[in-house]
C-alpha positions as semicolon CSV with decimal commas, in nm:
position;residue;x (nm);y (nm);z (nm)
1;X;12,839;5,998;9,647
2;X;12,736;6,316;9,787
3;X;12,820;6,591;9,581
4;X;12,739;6,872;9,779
5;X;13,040;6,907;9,971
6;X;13,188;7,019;9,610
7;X;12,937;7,286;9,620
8;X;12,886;7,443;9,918
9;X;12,595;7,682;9,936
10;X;12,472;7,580;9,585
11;X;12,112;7,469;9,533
12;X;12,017;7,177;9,370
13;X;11,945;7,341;9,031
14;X;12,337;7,490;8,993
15;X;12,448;7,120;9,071
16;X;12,230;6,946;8,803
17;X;12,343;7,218;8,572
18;X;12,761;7,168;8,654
19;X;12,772;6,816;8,682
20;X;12,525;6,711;8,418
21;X;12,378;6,982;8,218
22;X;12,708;7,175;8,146
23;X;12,915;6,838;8,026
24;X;12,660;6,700;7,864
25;X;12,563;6,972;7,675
26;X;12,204;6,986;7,787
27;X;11,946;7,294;7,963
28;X;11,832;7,180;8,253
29;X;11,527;7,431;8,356
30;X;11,480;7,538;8,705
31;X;11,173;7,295;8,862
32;X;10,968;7,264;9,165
33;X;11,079;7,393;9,486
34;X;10,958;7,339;9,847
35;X;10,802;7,643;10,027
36;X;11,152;7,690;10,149
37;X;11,311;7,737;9,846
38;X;11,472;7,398;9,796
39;X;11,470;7,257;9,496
40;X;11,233;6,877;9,497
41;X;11,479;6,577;9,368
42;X;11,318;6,459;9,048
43;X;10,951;6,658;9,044
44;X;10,852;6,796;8,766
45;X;11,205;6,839;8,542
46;X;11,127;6,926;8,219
47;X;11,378;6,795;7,980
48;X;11,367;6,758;7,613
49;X;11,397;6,421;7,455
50;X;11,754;6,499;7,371
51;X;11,879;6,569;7,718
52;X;11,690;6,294;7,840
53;X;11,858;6,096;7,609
54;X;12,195;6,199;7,673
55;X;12,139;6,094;8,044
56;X;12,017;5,725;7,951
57;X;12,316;5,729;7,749
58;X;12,528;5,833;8,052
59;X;12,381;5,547;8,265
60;X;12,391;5,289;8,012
61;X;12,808;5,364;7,945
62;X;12,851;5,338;8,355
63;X;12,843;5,724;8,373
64;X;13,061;5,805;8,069
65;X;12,974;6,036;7,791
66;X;13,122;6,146;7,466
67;X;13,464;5,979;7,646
68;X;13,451;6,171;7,955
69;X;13,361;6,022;8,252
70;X;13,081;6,239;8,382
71;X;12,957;6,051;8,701
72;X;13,175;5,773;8,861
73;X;13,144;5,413;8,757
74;X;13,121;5,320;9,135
75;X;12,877;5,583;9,190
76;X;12,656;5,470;8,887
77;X;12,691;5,085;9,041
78;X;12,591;5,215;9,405
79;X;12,266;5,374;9,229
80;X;12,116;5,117;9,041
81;X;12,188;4,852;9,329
82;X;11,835;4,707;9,479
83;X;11,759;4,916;9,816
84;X;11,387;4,866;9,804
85;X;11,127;4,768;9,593
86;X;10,835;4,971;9,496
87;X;10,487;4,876;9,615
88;X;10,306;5,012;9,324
89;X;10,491;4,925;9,050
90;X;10,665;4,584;9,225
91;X;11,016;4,732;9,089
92;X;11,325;4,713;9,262
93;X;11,441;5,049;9,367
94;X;11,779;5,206;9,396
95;X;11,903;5,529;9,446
96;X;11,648;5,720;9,176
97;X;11,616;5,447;8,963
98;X;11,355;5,178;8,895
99;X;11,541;4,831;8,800
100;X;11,394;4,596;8,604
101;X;11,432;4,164;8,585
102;X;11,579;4,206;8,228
103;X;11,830;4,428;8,337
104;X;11,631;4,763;8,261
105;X;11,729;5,082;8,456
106;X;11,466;5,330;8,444
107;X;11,382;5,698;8,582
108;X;10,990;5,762;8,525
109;X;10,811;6,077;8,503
110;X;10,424;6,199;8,515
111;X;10,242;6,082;8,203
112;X;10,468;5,795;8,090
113;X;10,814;5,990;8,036
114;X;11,074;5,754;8,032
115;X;11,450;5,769;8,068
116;X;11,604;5,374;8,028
117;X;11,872;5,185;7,979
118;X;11,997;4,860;7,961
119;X;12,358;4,845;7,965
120;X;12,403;4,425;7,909
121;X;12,217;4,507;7,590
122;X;12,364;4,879;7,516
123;X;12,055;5,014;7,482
124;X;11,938;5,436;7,560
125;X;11,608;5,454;7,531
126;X;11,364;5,758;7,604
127;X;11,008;5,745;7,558
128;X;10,760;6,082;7,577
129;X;10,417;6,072;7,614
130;X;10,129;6,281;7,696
131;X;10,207;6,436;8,035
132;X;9,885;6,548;8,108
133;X;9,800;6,206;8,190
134;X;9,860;5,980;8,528
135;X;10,037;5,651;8,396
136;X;9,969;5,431;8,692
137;X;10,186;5,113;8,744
138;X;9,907;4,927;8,617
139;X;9,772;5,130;8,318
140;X;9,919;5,334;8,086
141;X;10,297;5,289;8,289
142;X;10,241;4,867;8,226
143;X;10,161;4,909;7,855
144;X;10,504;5,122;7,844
145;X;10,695;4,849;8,063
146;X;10,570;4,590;7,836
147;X;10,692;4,795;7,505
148;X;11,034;4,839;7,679
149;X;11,029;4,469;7,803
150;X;10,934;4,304;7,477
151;X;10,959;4,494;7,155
152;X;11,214;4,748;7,234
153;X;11,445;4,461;7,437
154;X;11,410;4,200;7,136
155;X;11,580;4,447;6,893
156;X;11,906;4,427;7,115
């Protein structure tokens, strides 16, 4: 769903802020922008745990929150739908989310920050870690998969 013919002439940033940050009660701080003044799709968005968590909540509930629908069910289905897979990671890709085997859907950021959720198993998870730090598909990003994938997943 393209949203921006609901905002015309509004950046990025003021759409994150109505459609998510506004109804689900979280800041969402300006982030990166090209040299043109456009705001990048998912670079460097600082969000506290709690917001973070209110969004893997959102996804897990097929875009509901605190019983409003925030994002449309068909929407949230078109998203986490297999369009590629990634070559360094080996995860099927949708629309801005990684998706895992077990059922796992996952947005990643710089230094292991983690926004999943698995809605078979009605699980939100969020995990922070030092984002200083490059956690490569392999590395740091694998331990975190395999947390997620075993421990985390077994208490569900």
């Amino acid at each position: 769903m393209n949203l921006s013919p609901f905002f015309p002439g509004k950046s990025l940033l003021e759409q994150a802020r109505a459609v998510l940050g506004q109804p689900l009660g979280i800041e969402i701080p300006a982030w990166t922008q090209d040299p043109q003044g456009y705001y990048f799709g998912g670079n460097e968005m600082a969000m506290t745990p709690r917001a973070m968590l209110r969004i893997a909540t959102l996804m897990r509930d097929q875009g509901r929150f605190d019983g409003d629908q925030i994002i449309p069910a068909n929407w949230i289905d078109q998203s986490t739908q297999a369009r590629t897979r990634s070559p360094y990671s080996g995860l099927d890709y949708g629309y801005g989310w990684f998706l895992t085997q077990s059922g796992f859907v996952i947005a990643r950021g710089y230094g292991g920050q983690i926004i999943a959720a698995h809605p078979e198993k009605d699980l939100a998870v969020v995990i922070t870690s030092d984002p200083t730090s490059p956690a490569r598909s392999g590395g740091y990003f694998g331990q975190l998969m395999d947390l997620l994938e075993g421990p985390v997943l077994s208490l569900a």
